[in-house]
Amino acid sequence: MNNALAVASVVVKELYRRKDFYVLFVLTAVITLLMGALNFFNDDKIVRYLKEICLLLIWISALVIAVGTSARQIPSERENRTVFPLLAKPITRGQLIAGKFLGCWLACGLALIVFYLFFGVISVSREHQLPMASYFQALWLHWWMLGVVVAMALLGSVLFAAPSSNATICLLLILGILLLGRHLNKVAVQLAEPMSTVVYVVYFAVPHLELFDVRDLVVHNWDPINWLICVGATFYAAAYAVFFLFAAWLVFRRQPLV
Amino acid sequence: MPAPSLILALLFVVCFTLATWLQPWHQSWAGGRAQSSSLLDIVMGDSQQLFANHFFTKADVYFHSGYYPSVFDQAIGGAPHMTAAKDAATEHGPEHAEETGFLGRPRDWIDRFSRNLYPSRHSHLDSPGEAREILPWLRIAADLDPHKVETYTVAAYWLRQHLNKVDEAEQFLRAGWRANPDSYEILFELGRVFDENRGDFQRASNVWELAVRKWHERSARNGKQDDFILEQTLTHLAQLEEREGYWEKAIAYLEKLKAFSPHPNVIQQHIEELKRKAVAPSVPNNSVSPQAGKR
Amino acid sequence: MDQANLFGMEPILKIEDLVVEYRTREFGQRVRIAVNRLSLEVFPGEVFGFLGPNGAGKTTTMNVLLGFVPATRGAAYVFNVNVRDPIARQRIGYLPELTYYYKFLTAEELLRFYARIFRIPRAEVGPRVDEVLKLVELDAARKRPIKTYSKGMQQRVGLAQALINNPDLLILDEPTSGLDPIGRMKVREIIQRLKQTGKTVFFSSHELGEVETVCDRVAILYQGELKAIGRVSELVEKYECNLEQAFLKVVGYNSER
């Protein structure tokens, strides 16, 4: 654990010393504030569209940060040859993978806290109320979803040599799941065999990232989710993250570094 | 000034000169393509209409607080309308609503689990002022496709009826009218603003009469139009004239309405009633009746 | 030659009949032998030069010692522990050839990171970092990000990280490669100082002059096979010429061609 945490601390330092996060945060803030400055029928109490836009930008930024950061971790270690002095020390490849995961995931968590604080400020300034439980649940579920995304991108980074191709494949896969994941069972019903079974198998196999997208509940001020459901979703994400990390380790442990 | 700076300045002058020389030439060459006035037209082209439809639907999604069928739900044959769930929930409780709503019964555990994580109960923006949340999307839809008449009428309805924003409703409808001068739908809605909110029956009557004319013009030009709006306009005109005591005008509108109405007998009865009122001595209850007579 | 008897002690590094094969993508030649039946031993306190032309298998051998590449056959031991076990690397310091370190870290942060992996007690980390930074003459630049360092400074950061755990065995892969004469001299001085403190150094190099200066023994590798091993003076005596000419003779290069 010590080694994994040491590696994680370097990854976190990398995130806050690179410009990516700041650029994305400033973009999110500027676009949200610009949209907030628009006048719709002289009504300054309209807030939900602003919440939706802000959350959408947060989701896009978080995905870019998560995939961008994790997809390049192992390839850049190899490309810059920093993996050699690192693995020449008493650290296993499993610990390296775990550390990279922890670092990326924690870094995403820190970024999310900043983003959601901004979202909270925007929301309070218009609505004059802060449903803490709902916002915390949204942040928590979002973070766990990013855990799965980071693990997936790390697996991709040991499978594909180029970070750009890995990032593109991961983003397409994630967007596909977010947009279609919930509806694959309905698609399966309408297909003939054997495609119906194939689609159903895919439906049950893919990590349903869209489960963690509770933006609609937050935007439209629905009641907080049952906490047991939150716990269930957390375990679901943890299971998939562990699965992807284990697969990444299986691939990486026997992979020649040169 | 050092040489590189001089060269840079010279290159800038060359570019500027070329630009001033080429621009008129490009204008004449581009022809029809250069006539587009809006940046949105140039950038988005016809895709604007697609986005406008999307945002119009988005307003409806907001009205239902996010509870809305996706294209996949709509694609499944026999998916009931979303309002069925609300009716069922009121009458038989939430479990029955689950069966009758567009979501149907959960198909598997993921489906059942996921319903806790997105809006899965029918809801409307019922609280006072909550309906304002649909307005931005309608505004954006109108900006993207100014010829989508429905956007103006729906927005105006919510603005004046639920948000007490009569000026904004009128302004928006006028903007819609400028973009769609043949739209009898917008004129009908504008007439309602004058009649129901401003109490200006004169202008309401003028606008509705114009709406009727526009309906006939479009029917003559493009084939018969949906007569629901015509029916509504004539009904409103008749009611307005009746309210103001102009029985003959009211009877004339009702006669026209009778031709479209599914219940001509009811209208005939009303006509008879008005005729009786017309022969009885009475004074129009509007003090501006002399003016009205000039119409 | 029984080297254990010769030095009267157990070897610190032992390679036994090592074979490393690579799969290649070239048509008709699917397997390439990088190291072929290599056996050698390095004893505590000696500076061992590992020589050979490009592609001789030096770096591959080092990669096996550090667990980066699995051996096809044979075995390698460091401190009597098989190199496949990560604990074997606890007392090793390694300087790879041409490495760029995490550019966003400062030298001090980098050393603290590696110190944490070696589980050096927190109280000892500070003094240890100070010590190695002074040794490689980077004390003044310790707070600057590594991305601002010159190539020579980066190489010295590499040496510093290799020394952070006060290793008993240093494996240096062409430590002076790409450095200017002053940089080379500085690295050479550091190796000399390490030798004086009793460290074992196993290093590969093309610079035969520098090998001659600092090494106790050398091994010459050619096309994956061990061609010669022994004290520098023995080789010079055996081939009746200087180390460079001896090297050329061993690898079969005819200077009169």
mmCIF file with all atom_site columns, N, CA and C in Angstrom, chain B residues 255-293:
data_model
loop_
_atom_site.group_PDB
_atom_site.id
_atom_site.type_symbol
_atom_site.label_atom_id
_atom_site.label_alt_id
_atom_site.label_comp_id
_atom_site.label_asym_id
_atom_site.label_entity_id
_atom_site.label_seq_id
_atom_site.pdbx_PDB_ins_code
_atom_site.Cartn_x
_atom_site.Cartn_y
_atom_site.Cartn_z
_atom_site.occupancy
_atom_site.B_iso_or_equiv
_atom_site.pdbx_formal_charge
_atom_site.auth_seq_id
_atom_site.auth_comp_id
_atom_site.auth_asym_id
_atom_site.auth_atom_id
_atom_site.pdbx_PDB_model_num
ATOM 1   N N  . GLU B 1 255 ? -72.321 31.349 -37.404 1.00 0.00 ? 255 GLU B N  1
ATOM 2   C CA . GLU B 1 255 ? -72.762 30.721 -38.670 1.00 0.00 ? 255 GLU B CA 1
ATOM 3   C C  . GLU B 1 255 ? -71.565 30.093 -39.378 1.00 0.00 ? 255 GLU B C  1
ATOM 4   N N  . LYS B 1 256 ? -70.438 30.843 -39.386 1.00 0.00 ? 256 LYS B N  1
ATOM 5   C CA . LYS B 1 256 ? -69.230 30.309 -40.024 1.00 0.00 ? 256 LYS B CA 1
ATOM 6   C C  . LYS B 1 256 ? -68.728 29.088 -39.268 1.00 0.00 ? 256 LYS B C  1
ATOM 7   N N  . LEU B 1 257 ? -68.796 29.199 -37.948 1.00 0.00 ? 257 LEU B N  1
ATOM 8   C CA . LEU B 1 257 ? -68.283 28.116 -37.104 1.00 0.00 ? 257 LEU B CA 1
ATOM 9   C C  . LEU B 1 257 ? -69.076 26.834 -37.297 1.00 0.00 ? 257 LEU B C  1
ATOM 10  N N  . LYS B 1 258 ? -70.365 27.010 -37.539 1.00 0.00 ? 258 LYS B N  1
ATOM 11  C CA . LYS B 1 258 ? -71.264 25.853 -37.665 1.00 0.00 ? 258 LYS B CA 1
ATOM 12  C C  . LYS B 1 258 ? -70.791 24.904 -38.770 1.00 0.00 ? 258 LYS B C  1
ATOM 13  N N  . ALA B 1 259 ? -70.199 25.482 -39.796 1.00 0.00 ? 259 ALA B N  1
ATOM 14  C CA . ALA B 1 259 ? -69.750 24.672 -40.932 1.00 0.00 ? 259 ALA B CA 1
ATOM 15  C C  . ALA B 1 259 ? -68.628 23.716 -40.534 1.00 0.00 ? 259 ALA B C  1
ATOM 16  N N  . PHE B 1 260 ? -67.836 24.082 -39.507 1.00 0.00 ? 260 PHE B N  1
ATOM 17  C CA . PHE B 1 260 ? -66.690 23.245 -39.112 1.00 0.00 ? 260 PHE B CA 1
ATOM 18  C C  . PHE B 1 260 ? -66.974 22.400 -37.879 1.00 0.00 ? 260 PHE B C  1
ATOM 19  N N  . SER B 1 261 ? -67.912 22.873 -37.074 1.00 0.00 ? 261 SER B N  1
ATOM 20  C CA . SER B 1 261 ? -68.089 22.260 -35.759 1.00 0.00 ? 261 SER B CA 1
ATOM 21  C C  . SER B 1 261 ? -68.655 20.848 -35.850 1.00 0.00 ? 261 SER B C  1
ATOM 22  N N  . PRO B 1 262 ? -68.209 19.971 -34.993 1.00 0.00 ? 262 PRO B N  1
ATOM 23  C CA . PRO B 1 262 ? -68.795 18.621 -34.937 1.00 0.00 ? 262 PRO B CA 1
ATOM 24  C C  . PRO B 1 262 ? -70.183 18.634 -34.282 1.00 0.00 ? 262 PRO B C  1
ATOM 25  N N  . HIS B 1 263 ? -70.540 19.751 -33.652 1.00 0.00 ? 263 HIS B N  1
ATOM 26  C CA . HIS B 1 263 ? -71.862 19.839 -33.005 1.00 0.00 ? 263 HIS B CA 1
ATOM 27  C C  . HIS B 1 263 ? -72.635 21.039 -33.544 1.00 0.00 ? 263 HIS B C  1
ATOM 28  N N  . PRO B 1 264 ? -73.018 21.003 -34.798 1.00 0.00 ? 264 PRO B N  1
ATOM 29  C CA . PRO B 1 264 ? -73.710 22.163 -35.389 1.00 0.00 ? 264 PRO B CA 1
ATOM 30  C C  . PRO B 1 264 ? -75.037 22.475 -34.697 1.00 0.00 ? 264 PRO B C  1
ATOM 31  N N  . ASN B 1 265 ? -75.702 21.451 -34.137 1.00 0.00 ? 265 ASN B N  1
ATOM 32  C CA . ASN B 1 265 ? -77.001 21.674 -33.494 1.00 0.00 ? 265 ASN B CA 1
ATOM 33  C C  . ASN B 1 265 ? -76.868 22.581 -32.277 1.00 0.00 ? 265 ASN B C  1
ATOM 34  N N  . VAL B 1 266 ? -75.841 22.348 -31.509 1.00 0.00 ? 266 VAL B N  1
ATOM 35  C CA . VAL B 1 266 ? -75.597 23.157 -30.303 1.00 0.00 ? 266 VAL B CA 1
ATOM 36  C C  . VAL B 1 266 ? -75.370 24.604 -30.721 1.00 0.00 ? 266 VAL B C  1
ATOM 37  N N  . ILE B 1 267 ? -74.579 24.774 -31.785 1.00 0.00 ? 267 ILE B N  1
ATOM 38  C CA . ILE B 1 267 ? -74.277 26.138 -32.246 1.00 0.00 ? 267 ILE B CA 1
ATOM 39  C C  . ILE B 1 267 ? -75.551 26.799 -32.774 1.00 0.00 ? 267 ILE B C  1
ATOM 40  N N  . GLN B 1 268 ? -76.356 26.019 -33.466 1.00 0.00 ? 268 GLN B N  1
ATOM 41  C CA . GLN B 1 268 ? -77.608 26.571 -34.008 1.00 0.00 ? 268 GLN B CA 1
ATOM 42  C C  . GLN B 1 268 ? -78.501 27.063 -32.870 1.00 0.00 ? 268 GLN B C  1
ATOM 43  N N  . GLN B 1 269 ? -78.536 26.275 -31.799 1.00 0.00 ? 269 GLN B N  1
ATOM 44  C CA . GLN B 1 269 ? -79.343 26.666 -30.626 1.00 0.00 ? 269 GLN B CA 1
ATOM 45  C C  . GLN B 1 269 ? -78.868 28.004 -30.072 1.00 0.00 ? 269 GLN B C  1
ATOM 46  N N  . HIS B 1 270 ? -77.516 28.114 -30.029 1.00 0.00 ? 270 HIS B N  1
ATOM 47  C CA . HIS B 1 270 ? -76.929 29.344 -29.504 1.00 0.00 ? 270 HIS B CA 1
ATOM 48  C C  . HIS B 1 270 ? -77.239 30.529 -30.422 1.00 0.00 ? 270 HIS B C  1
ATOM 49  N N  . ILE B 1 271 ? -77.206 30.253 -31.731 1.00 0.00 ? 271 ILE B N  1
ATOM 50  C CA . ILE B 1 271 ? -77.534 31.307 -32.703 1.00 0.00 ? 271 ILE B CA 1
ATOM 51  C C  . ILE B 1 271 ? -78.958 31.796 -32.459 1.00 0.00 ? 271 ILE B C  1
ATOM 52  N N  . GLU B 1 272 ? -79.868 30.842 -32.265 1.00 0.00 ? 272 GLU B N  1
ATOM 53  C CA . GLU B 1 272 ? -81.275 31.191 -32.021 1.00 0.00 ? 272 GLU B CA 1
ATOM 54  C C  . GLU B 1 272 ? -81.407 32.062 -30.775 1.00 0.00 ? 272 GLU B C  1
ATOM 55  N N  . GLU B 1 273 ? -80.676 31.671 -29.786 1.00 0.00 ? 273 GLU B N  1
ATOM 56  C CA . GLU B 1 273 ? -80.697 32.409 -28.525 1.00 0.00 ? 273 GLU B CA 1
ATOM 57  C C  . GLU B 1 273 ? -80.235 33.855 -28.737 1.00 0.00 ? 273 GLU B C  1
ATOM 58  N N  . LEU B 1 274 ? -79.129 33.985 -29.534 1.00 0.00 ? 274 LEU B N  1
ATOM 59  C CA . LEU B 1 274 ? -78.593 35.319 -29.795 1.00 0.00 ? 274 LEU B CA 1
ATOM 60  C C  . LEU B 1 274 ? -79.580 36.155 -30.624 1.00 0.00 ? 274 LEU B C  1
ATOM 61  N N  . LYS B 1 275 ? -80.240 35.454 -31.543 1.00 0.00 ? 275 LYS B N  1
ATOM 62  C CA . LYS B 1 275 ? -81.214 36.168 -32.385 1.00 0.00 ? 275 LYS B CA 1
ATOM 63  C C  . LYS B 1 275 ? -82.323 36.739 -31.520 1.00 0.00 ? 275 LYS B C  1
ATOM 64  N N  . ARG B 1 276 ? -82.744 35.958 -30.536 1.00 0.00 ? 276 ARG B N  1
ATOM 65  C CA . ARG B 1 276 ? -83.785 36.437 -29.623 1.00 0.00 ? 276 ARG B CA 1
ATOM 66  C C  . ARG B 1 276 ? -83.284 37.655 -28.848 1.00 0.00 ? 276 ARG B C  1
ATOM 67  N N  . LYS B 1 277 ? -82.030 37.569 -28.409 1.00 0.00 ? 277 LYS B N  1
ATOM 68  C CA . LYS B 1 277 ? -81.445 38.700 -27.677 1.00 0.00 ? 277 LYS B CA 1
ATOM 69  C C  . LYS B 1 277 ? -81.357 39.927 -28.584 1.00 0.00 ? 277 LYS B C  1
ATOM 70  N N  . ALA B 1 278 ? -81.047 39.664 -29.855 1.00 0.00 ? 278 ALA B N  1
ATOM 71  C CA . ALA B 1 278 ? -80.844 40.755 -30.804 1.00 0.00 ? 278 ALA B CA 1
ATOM 72  C C  . ALA B 1 278 ? -82.127 41.568 -31.016 1.00 0.00 ? 278 ALA B C  1
ATOM 73  N N  . VAL B 1 279 ? -83.279 40.856 -31.080 1.00 0.00 ? 279 VAL B N  1
ATOM 74  C CA . VAL B 1 279 ? -84.535 41.580 -31.321 1.00 0.00 ? 279 VAL B CA 1
ATOM 75  C C  . VAL B 1 279 ? -85.029 42.299 -30.060 1.00 0.00 ? 279 VAL B C  1
ATOM 76  N N  . ALA B 1 280 ? -84.623 41.772 -28.894 1.00 0.00 ? 280 ALA B N  1
ATOM 77  C CA . ALA B 1 280 ? -84.993 42.433 -27.633 1.00 0.00 ? 280 ALA B CA 1
ATOM 78  C C  . ALA B 1 280 ? -84.185 43.716 -27.491 1.00 0.00 ? 280 ALA B C  1
ATOM 79  N N  . PRO B 1 281 ? -84.864 44.829 -27.000 1.00 0.00 ? 281 PRO B N  1
ATOM 80  C CA . PRO B 1 281 ? -84.113 46.085 -26.870 1.00 0.00 ? 281 PRO B CA 1
ATOM 81  C C  . PRO B 1 281 ? -83.054 45.973 -25.779 1.00 0.00 ? 281 PRO B C  1
ATOM 82  N N  . SER B 1 282 ? -81.846 46.307 -26.104 1.00 0.00 ? 282 SER B N  1
ATOM 83  C CA . SER B 1 282 ? -80.748 46.253 -25.130 1.00 0.00 ? 282 SER B CA 1
ATOM 84  C C  . SER B 1 282 ? -79.658 47.216 -25.543 1.00 0.00 ? 282 SER B C  1
ATOM 85  N N  . VAL B 1 283 ? -78.754 47.493 -24.572 1.00 0.00 ? 283 VAL B N  1
ATOM 86  C CA . VAL B 1 283 ? -77.642 48.409 -24.821 1.00 0.00 ? 283 VAL B CA 1
ATOM 87  C C  . VAL B 1 283 ? -76.344 47.606 -24.719 1.00 0.00 ? 283 VAL B C  1
ATOM 88  N N  . PRO B 1 284 ? -75.482 47.753 -25.684 1.00 0.00 ? 284 PRO B N  1
ATOM 89  C CA . PRO B 1 284 ? -74.193 47.034 -25.567 1.00 0.00 ? 284 PRO B CA 1
ATOM 90  C C  . PRO B 1 284 ? -73.517 47.400 -24.266 1.00 0.00 ? 284 PRO B C  1
ATOM 91  N N  . ASN B 1 285 ? -72.952 46.386 -23.578 1.00 0.00 ? 285 ASN B N  1
ATOM 92  C CA . ASN B 1 285 ? -72.378 46.637 -22.263 1.00 0.00 ? 285 ASN B CA 1
ATOM 93  C C  . ASN B 1 285 ? -70.962 47.218 -22.323 1.00 0.00 ? 285 ASN B C  1
ATOM 94  N N  . ASN B 1 286 ? -70.530 47.554 -23.510 1.00 0.00 ? 286 ASN B N  1
ATOM 95  C CA . ASN B 1 286 ? -69.209 48.191 -23.613 1.00 0.00 ? 286 ASN B CA 1
ATOM 96  C C  . ASN B 1 286 ? -69.394 49.671 -23.899 1.00 0.00 ? 286 ASN B C  1
ATOM 97  N N  . SER B 1 287 ? -68.720 50.472 -23.138 1.00 0.00 ? 287 SER B N  1
ATOM 98  C CA . SER B 1 287 ? -68.888 51.913 -23.299 1.00 0.00 ? 287 SER B CA 1
ATOM 99  C C  . SER B 1 287 ? -68.287 52.437 -24.585 1.00 0.00 ? 287 SER B C  1
ATOM 100 N N  . VAL B 1 288 ? -67.411 51.614 -25.227 1.00 0.00 ? 288 VAL B N  1
ATOM 101 C CA . VAL B 1 288 ? -66.757 52.082 -26.458 1.00 0.00 ? 288 VAL B CA 1
ATOM 102 C C  . VAL B 1 288 ? -67.504 51.596 -27.697 1.00 0.00 ? 288 VAL B C  1
ATOM 103 N N  . SER B 1 289 ? -68.766 51.258 -27.511 1.00 0.00 ? 289 SER B N  1
ATOM 104 C CA . SER B 1 289 ? -69.520 50.684 -28.630 1.00 0.00 ? 289 SER B CA 1
ATOM 105 C C  . SER B 1 289 ? -69.569 51.568 -29.881 1.00 0.00 ? 289 SER B C  1
ATOM 106 N N  . PRO B 1 290 ? -69.637 52.906 -29.758 1.00 0.00 ? 290 PRO B N  1
ATOM 107 C CA . PRO B 1 290 ? -69.647 53.695 -30.988 1.00 0.00 ? 290 PRO B CA 1
ATOM 108 C C  . PRO B 1 290 ? -68.404 53.435 -31.843 1.00 0.00 ? 290 PRO B C  1
ATOM 109 N N  . GLN B 1 291 ? -67.296 53.319 -31.139 1.00 0.00 ? 291 GLN B N  1
ATOM 110 C CA . GLN B 1 291 ? -66.068 53.026 -31.875 1.00 0.00 ? 291 GLN B CA 1
ATOM 111 C C  . GLN B 1 291 ? -66.179 51.673 -32.568 1.00 0.00 ? 291 GLN B C  1
ATOM 112 N N  . ALA B 1 292 ? -66.716 50.716 -31.797 1.00 0.00 ? 292 ALA B N  1
ATOM 113 C CA . ALA B 1 292 ? -66.830 49.369 -32.355 1.00 0.00 ? 292 ALA B CA 1
ATOM 114 C C  . ALA B 1 292 ? -67.688 49.367 -33.592 1.00 0.00 ? 292 ALA B C  1
ATOM 115 N N  . GLY B 1 293 ? -68.694 50.214 -33.595 1.00 0.00 ? 293 GLY B N  1
ATOM 116 C CA . GLY B 1 293 ? -69.578 50.282 -34.739 1.00 0.00 ? 293 GLY B CA 1
ATOM 117 C C  . GLY B 1 293 ? -68.892 50.720 -36.007 1.00 0.00 ? 293 GLY B C  1
#
